[in-house]
Coordinates of C-alpha atoms in Angstrom, one line a residue:
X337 CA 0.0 0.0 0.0
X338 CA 2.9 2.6 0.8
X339 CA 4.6 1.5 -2.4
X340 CA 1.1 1.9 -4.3
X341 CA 0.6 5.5 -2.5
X342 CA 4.7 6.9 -3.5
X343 CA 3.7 5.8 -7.1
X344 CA 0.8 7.8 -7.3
X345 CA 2.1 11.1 -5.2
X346 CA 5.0 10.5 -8.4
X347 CA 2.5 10.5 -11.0
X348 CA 0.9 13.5 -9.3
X349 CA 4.1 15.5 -9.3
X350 CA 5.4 14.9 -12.6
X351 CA 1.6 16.3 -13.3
X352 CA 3.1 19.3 -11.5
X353 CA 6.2 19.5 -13.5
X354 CA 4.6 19.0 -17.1
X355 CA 1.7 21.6 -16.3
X356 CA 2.2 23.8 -12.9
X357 CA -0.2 26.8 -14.3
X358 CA -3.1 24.0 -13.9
X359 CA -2.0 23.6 -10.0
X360 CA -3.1 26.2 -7.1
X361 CA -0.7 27.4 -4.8
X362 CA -1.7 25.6 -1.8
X363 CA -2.5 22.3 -3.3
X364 CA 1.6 22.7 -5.1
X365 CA 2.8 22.8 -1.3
X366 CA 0.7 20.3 0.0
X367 CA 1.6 17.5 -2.8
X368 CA 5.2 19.1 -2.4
X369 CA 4.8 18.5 1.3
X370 CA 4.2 14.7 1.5
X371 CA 6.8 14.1 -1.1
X372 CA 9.6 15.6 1.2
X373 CA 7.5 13.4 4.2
X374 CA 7.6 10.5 2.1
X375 CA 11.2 10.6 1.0
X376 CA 12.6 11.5 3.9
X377 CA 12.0 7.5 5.2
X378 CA 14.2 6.8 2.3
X379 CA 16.9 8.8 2.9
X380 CA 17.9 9.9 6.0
X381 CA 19.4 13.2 5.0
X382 CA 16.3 14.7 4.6
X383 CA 14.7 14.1 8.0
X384 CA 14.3 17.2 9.7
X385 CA 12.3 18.8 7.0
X386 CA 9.9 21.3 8.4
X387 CA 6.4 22.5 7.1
X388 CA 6.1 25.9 5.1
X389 CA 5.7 29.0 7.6
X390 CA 6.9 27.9 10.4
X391 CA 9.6 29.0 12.6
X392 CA 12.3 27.1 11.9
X393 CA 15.6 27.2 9.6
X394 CA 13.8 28.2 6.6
X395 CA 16.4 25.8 4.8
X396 CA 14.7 23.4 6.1
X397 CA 11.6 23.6 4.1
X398 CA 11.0 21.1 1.2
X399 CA 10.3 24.2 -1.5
X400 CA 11.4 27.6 -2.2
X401 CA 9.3 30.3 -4.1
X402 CA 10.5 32.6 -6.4
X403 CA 8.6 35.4 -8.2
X404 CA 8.1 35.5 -12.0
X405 CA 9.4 38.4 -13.9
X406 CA 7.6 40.1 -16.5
X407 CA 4.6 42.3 -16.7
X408 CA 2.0 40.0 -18.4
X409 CA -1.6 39.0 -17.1
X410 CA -0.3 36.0 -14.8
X411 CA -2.3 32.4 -16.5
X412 CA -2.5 31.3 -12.9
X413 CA -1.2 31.0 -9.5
X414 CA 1.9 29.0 -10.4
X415 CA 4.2 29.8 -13.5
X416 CA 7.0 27.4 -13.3
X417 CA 8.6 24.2 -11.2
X418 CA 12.2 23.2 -11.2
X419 CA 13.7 19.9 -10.0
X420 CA 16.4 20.5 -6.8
X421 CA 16.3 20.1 -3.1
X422 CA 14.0 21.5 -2.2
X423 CA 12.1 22.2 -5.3
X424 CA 11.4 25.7 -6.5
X425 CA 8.2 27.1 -7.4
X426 CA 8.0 30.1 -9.3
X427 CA 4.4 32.0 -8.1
X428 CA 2.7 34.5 -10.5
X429 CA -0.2 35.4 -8.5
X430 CA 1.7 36.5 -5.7
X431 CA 4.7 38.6 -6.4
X432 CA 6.5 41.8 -4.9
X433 CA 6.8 43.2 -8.6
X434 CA 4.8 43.2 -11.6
X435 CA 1.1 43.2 -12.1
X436 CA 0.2 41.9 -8.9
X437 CA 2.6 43.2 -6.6
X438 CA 2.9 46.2 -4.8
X439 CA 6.1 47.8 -5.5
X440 CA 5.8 50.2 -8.4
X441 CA 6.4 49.3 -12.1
X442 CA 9.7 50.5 -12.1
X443 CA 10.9 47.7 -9.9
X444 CA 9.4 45.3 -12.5
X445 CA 11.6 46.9 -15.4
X446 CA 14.8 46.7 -13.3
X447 CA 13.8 42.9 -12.9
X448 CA 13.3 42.7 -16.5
X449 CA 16.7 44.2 -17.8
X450 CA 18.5 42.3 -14.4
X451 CA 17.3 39.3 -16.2
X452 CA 18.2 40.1 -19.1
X453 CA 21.7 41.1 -18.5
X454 CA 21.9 37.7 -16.4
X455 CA 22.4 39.3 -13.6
X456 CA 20.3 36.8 -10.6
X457 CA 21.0 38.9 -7.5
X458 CA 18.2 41.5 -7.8
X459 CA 15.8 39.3 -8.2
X460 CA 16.9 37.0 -5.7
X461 CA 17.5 39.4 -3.2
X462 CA 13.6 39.9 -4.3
X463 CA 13.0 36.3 -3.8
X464 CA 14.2 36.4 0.2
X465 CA 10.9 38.5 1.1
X466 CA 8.9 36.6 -1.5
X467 CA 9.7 33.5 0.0
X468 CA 8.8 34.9 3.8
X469 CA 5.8 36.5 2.4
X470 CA 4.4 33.2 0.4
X471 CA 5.1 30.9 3.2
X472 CA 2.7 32.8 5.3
X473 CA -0.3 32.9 3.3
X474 CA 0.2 29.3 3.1
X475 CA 0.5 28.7 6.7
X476 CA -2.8 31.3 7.4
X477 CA -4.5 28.6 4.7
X478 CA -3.5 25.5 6.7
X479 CA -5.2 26.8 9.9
X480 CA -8.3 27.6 8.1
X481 CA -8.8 24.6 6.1
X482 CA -9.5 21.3 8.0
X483 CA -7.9 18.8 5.4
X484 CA -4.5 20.8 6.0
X485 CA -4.7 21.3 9.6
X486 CA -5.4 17.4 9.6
X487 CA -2.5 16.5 7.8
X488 CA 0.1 18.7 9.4
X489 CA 0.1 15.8 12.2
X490 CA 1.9 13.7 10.0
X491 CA 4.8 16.1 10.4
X492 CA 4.7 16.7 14.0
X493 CA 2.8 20.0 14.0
X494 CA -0.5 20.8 16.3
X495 CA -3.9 20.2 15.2
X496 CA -5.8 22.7 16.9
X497 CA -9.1 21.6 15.0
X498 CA -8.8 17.9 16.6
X499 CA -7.7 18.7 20.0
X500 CA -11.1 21.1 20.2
X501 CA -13.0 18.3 19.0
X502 CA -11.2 15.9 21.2
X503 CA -12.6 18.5 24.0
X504 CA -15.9 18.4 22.8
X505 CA -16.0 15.2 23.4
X506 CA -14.5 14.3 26.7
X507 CA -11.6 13.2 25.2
X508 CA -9.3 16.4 25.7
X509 CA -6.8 15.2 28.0
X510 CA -4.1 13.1 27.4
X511 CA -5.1 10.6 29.5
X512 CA -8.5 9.7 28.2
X513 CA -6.9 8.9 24.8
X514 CA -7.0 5.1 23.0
X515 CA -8.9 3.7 26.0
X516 CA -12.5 3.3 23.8
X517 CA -13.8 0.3 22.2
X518 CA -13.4 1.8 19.0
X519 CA -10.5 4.0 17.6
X520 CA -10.4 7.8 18.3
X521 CA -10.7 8.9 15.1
X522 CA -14.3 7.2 14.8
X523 CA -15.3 9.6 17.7
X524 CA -13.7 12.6 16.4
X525 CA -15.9 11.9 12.8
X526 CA -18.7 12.1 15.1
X527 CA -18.2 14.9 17.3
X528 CA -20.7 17.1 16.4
X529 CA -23.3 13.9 17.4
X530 CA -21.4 13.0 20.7
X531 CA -21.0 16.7 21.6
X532 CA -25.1 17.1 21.8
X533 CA -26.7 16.3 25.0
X534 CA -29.5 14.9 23.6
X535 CA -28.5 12.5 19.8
X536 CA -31.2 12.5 17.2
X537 CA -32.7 9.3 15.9
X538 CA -30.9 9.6 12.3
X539 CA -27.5 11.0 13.6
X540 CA -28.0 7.7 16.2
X541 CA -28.3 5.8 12.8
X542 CA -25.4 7.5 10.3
X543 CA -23.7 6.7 13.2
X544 CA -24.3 3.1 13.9
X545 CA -24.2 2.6 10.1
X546 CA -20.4 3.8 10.2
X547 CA -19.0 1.5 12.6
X548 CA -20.6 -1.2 11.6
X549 CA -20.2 -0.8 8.0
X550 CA -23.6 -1.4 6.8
X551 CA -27.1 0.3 6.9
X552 CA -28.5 0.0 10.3
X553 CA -32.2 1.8 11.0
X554 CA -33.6 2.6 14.7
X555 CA -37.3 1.8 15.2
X556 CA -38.3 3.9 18.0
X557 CA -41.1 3.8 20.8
X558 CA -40.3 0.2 20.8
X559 CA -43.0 -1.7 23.5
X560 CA -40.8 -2.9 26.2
X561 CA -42.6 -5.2 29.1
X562 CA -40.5 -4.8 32.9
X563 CA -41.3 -6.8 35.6
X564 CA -42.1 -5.0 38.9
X565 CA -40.7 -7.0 42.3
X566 CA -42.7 -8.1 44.6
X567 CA -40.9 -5.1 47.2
X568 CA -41.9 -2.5 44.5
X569 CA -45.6 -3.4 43.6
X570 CA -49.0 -1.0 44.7
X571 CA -50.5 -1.7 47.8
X572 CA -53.5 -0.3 49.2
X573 CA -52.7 0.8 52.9
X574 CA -54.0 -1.6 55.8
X575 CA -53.6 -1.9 59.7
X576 CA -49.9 -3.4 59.4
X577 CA -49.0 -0.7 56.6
X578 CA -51.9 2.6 57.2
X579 CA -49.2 4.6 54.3
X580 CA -49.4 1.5 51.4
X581 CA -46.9 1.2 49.5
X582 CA -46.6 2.6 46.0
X583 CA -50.2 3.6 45.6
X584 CA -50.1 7.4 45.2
X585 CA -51.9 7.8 42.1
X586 CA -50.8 9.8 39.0
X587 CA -47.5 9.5 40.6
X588 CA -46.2 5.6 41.6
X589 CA -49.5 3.7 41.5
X590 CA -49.3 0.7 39.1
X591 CA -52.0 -1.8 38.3
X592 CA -49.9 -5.1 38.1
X593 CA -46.7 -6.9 38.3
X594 CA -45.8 -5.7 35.0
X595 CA -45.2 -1.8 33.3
X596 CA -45.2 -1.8 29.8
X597 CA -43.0 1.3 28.7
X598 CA -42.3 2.4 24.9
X599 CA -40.9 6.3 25.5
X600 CA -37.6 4.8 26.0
X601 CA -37.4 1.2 24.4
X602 CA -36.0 1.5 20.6
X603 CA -34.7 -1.4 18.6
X604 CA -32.0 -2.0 15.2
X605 CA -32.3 -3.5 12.5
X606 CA -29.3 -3.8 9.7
X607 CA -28.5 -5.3 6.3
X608 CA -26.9 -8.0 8.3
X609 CA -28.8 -10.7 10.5
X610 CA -29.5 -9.5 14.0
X611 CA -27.3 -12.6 15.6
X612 CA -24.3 -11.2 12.9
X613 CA -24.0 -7.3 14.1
X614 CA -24.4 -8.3 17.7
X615 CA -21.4 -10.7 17.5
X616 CA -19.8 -8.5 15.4
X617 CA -20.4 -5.7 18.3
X618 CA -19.6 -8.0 21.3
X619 CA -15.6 -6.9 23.0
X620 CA -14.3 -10.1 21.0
X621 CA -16.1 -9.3 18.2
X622 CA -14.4 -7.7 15.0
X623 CA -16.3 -4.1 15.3

């Protein structure tokens, strides 16, 4: 499976080599990203890779951005991509010169002619507050977008987003963590049901239908027969008891050994046979 994943983050990239315009900015770094993760098990030389925007050695980043030179309408958000460690991408929607930047034109024209007179230390002097400037709209994207903040685990960082749903939960402290029946990522999907005090009948469902794997509908208001003791039942007071016992009516007065209750009985019923998902459910079973 990990062999079958490299292949196709490969493919992906040499997608992102043949045709970077098509690419957005954040999605480059983020396929860019779990390259440099997934490489670094191979070689050991490039452990210690950080994520873009943080606070580290920016050296340690897995790609560098460079602005594009030149005044034209920019085709999209990335221009170019060249091979090296780390990789460079050159960003057209985001630039310190030219038609999207903020520096006057005439810095675009000394970029222009700096170029041409292959002369790279302008423009990469350019490139050192690019870089700075880039990195930080992509970090300000990560901790917006769930999918990003997610996957910045994999390199060590904090996920803010699942520690407050770990919280909502009851699940915040470190302690509480790995000790459920099921994994913790199987509560964390369902946080916004487990959070509620009270769980609808359908999110009860959705979430039943998830763990088990297969569609599982609750019947509700389910008649449920309990049998009263002996200790508990209504008697009418008499000389050895004047108070009676549980015969206050409208309040603990039953008529009978037996309540019949269907407020709080439900019942399931799945795609699977009932003896199936209960063995299935059981501590030994596989779910």
């Amino acid at each position: 499976m990990a062999a079958a994943g490299r292949t196709e983050a490969a493919s992906v990239i040499a997608a992102l080599r043949q045709a970077p315009e098509e690419f957005s900015l954040v999605q480059a770094v983020r396929l860019l990203e779990r390259a440099a993760r997934e490489a670094a098990q191979d070689d050991p030389r490039l452990a210690g890779q950080t994520l873009i925007g943080q606070d580290g050695d920016p050296r340690l980043e897995p790609v560098r951005f460079s602005g594009a030179v030149g005044v034209a309408f920019p085709a999209g958000e990335i221009a170019g991509f060249a091979d090296g460690l780390p990789p460079r991408l050159t960003v057209e929607a985001m630039t310190l010169d030219g038609v999207s930047g903020a520096l006057p034109p005439a810095y675009a024209e000394m970029a222009i002619q700096a170029e041409r007179g292959r002369q790279p230390a302008y423009h990469a002097f350019l490139d050192l507050f690019l870089h700075r400037f880039v990195s930080h709209f992509v970090r300000s994207a990560r901790k917006y977008r769930l999918p990003l903040a997610y996957e910045a685990r994999e390199a060590g960082e904090t996920d803010n987003v699942t520690i407050a749903l770990k919280a909502m939960i009851g699940l915040g402290s470190p302690f509480l963590e790995d000790r459920l029946a099921v994994p913790d990522e199987m509560a964390i999907h369902h946080a916004g049901f487990l959070s509620r005090r009270q769980m609808p009948l359908v999110a009860l469902s959705a979430m039943l239908s998830n763990i088990f794997e297969t569609a599982v509908e609750i019947i509700p208001f389910v008649r449920n027969v309990i049998p009263i003791p002996v200790d508990e039942q209504s008697r009418l007071p008499t000389r050895a008891n004047p108070d009676g016992t549980f015969c206050r009516l409208g309040l603990d007065a039953v008529a009978g050994c037996r309540w019949s209750m269907s407020r709080g009985g439900s019942a399931s019923a799945s795609g699977r046979s009932p003896m199936t998902l209960s063995e299935a459910g059981c501590p030994t079973g596989p779910r």
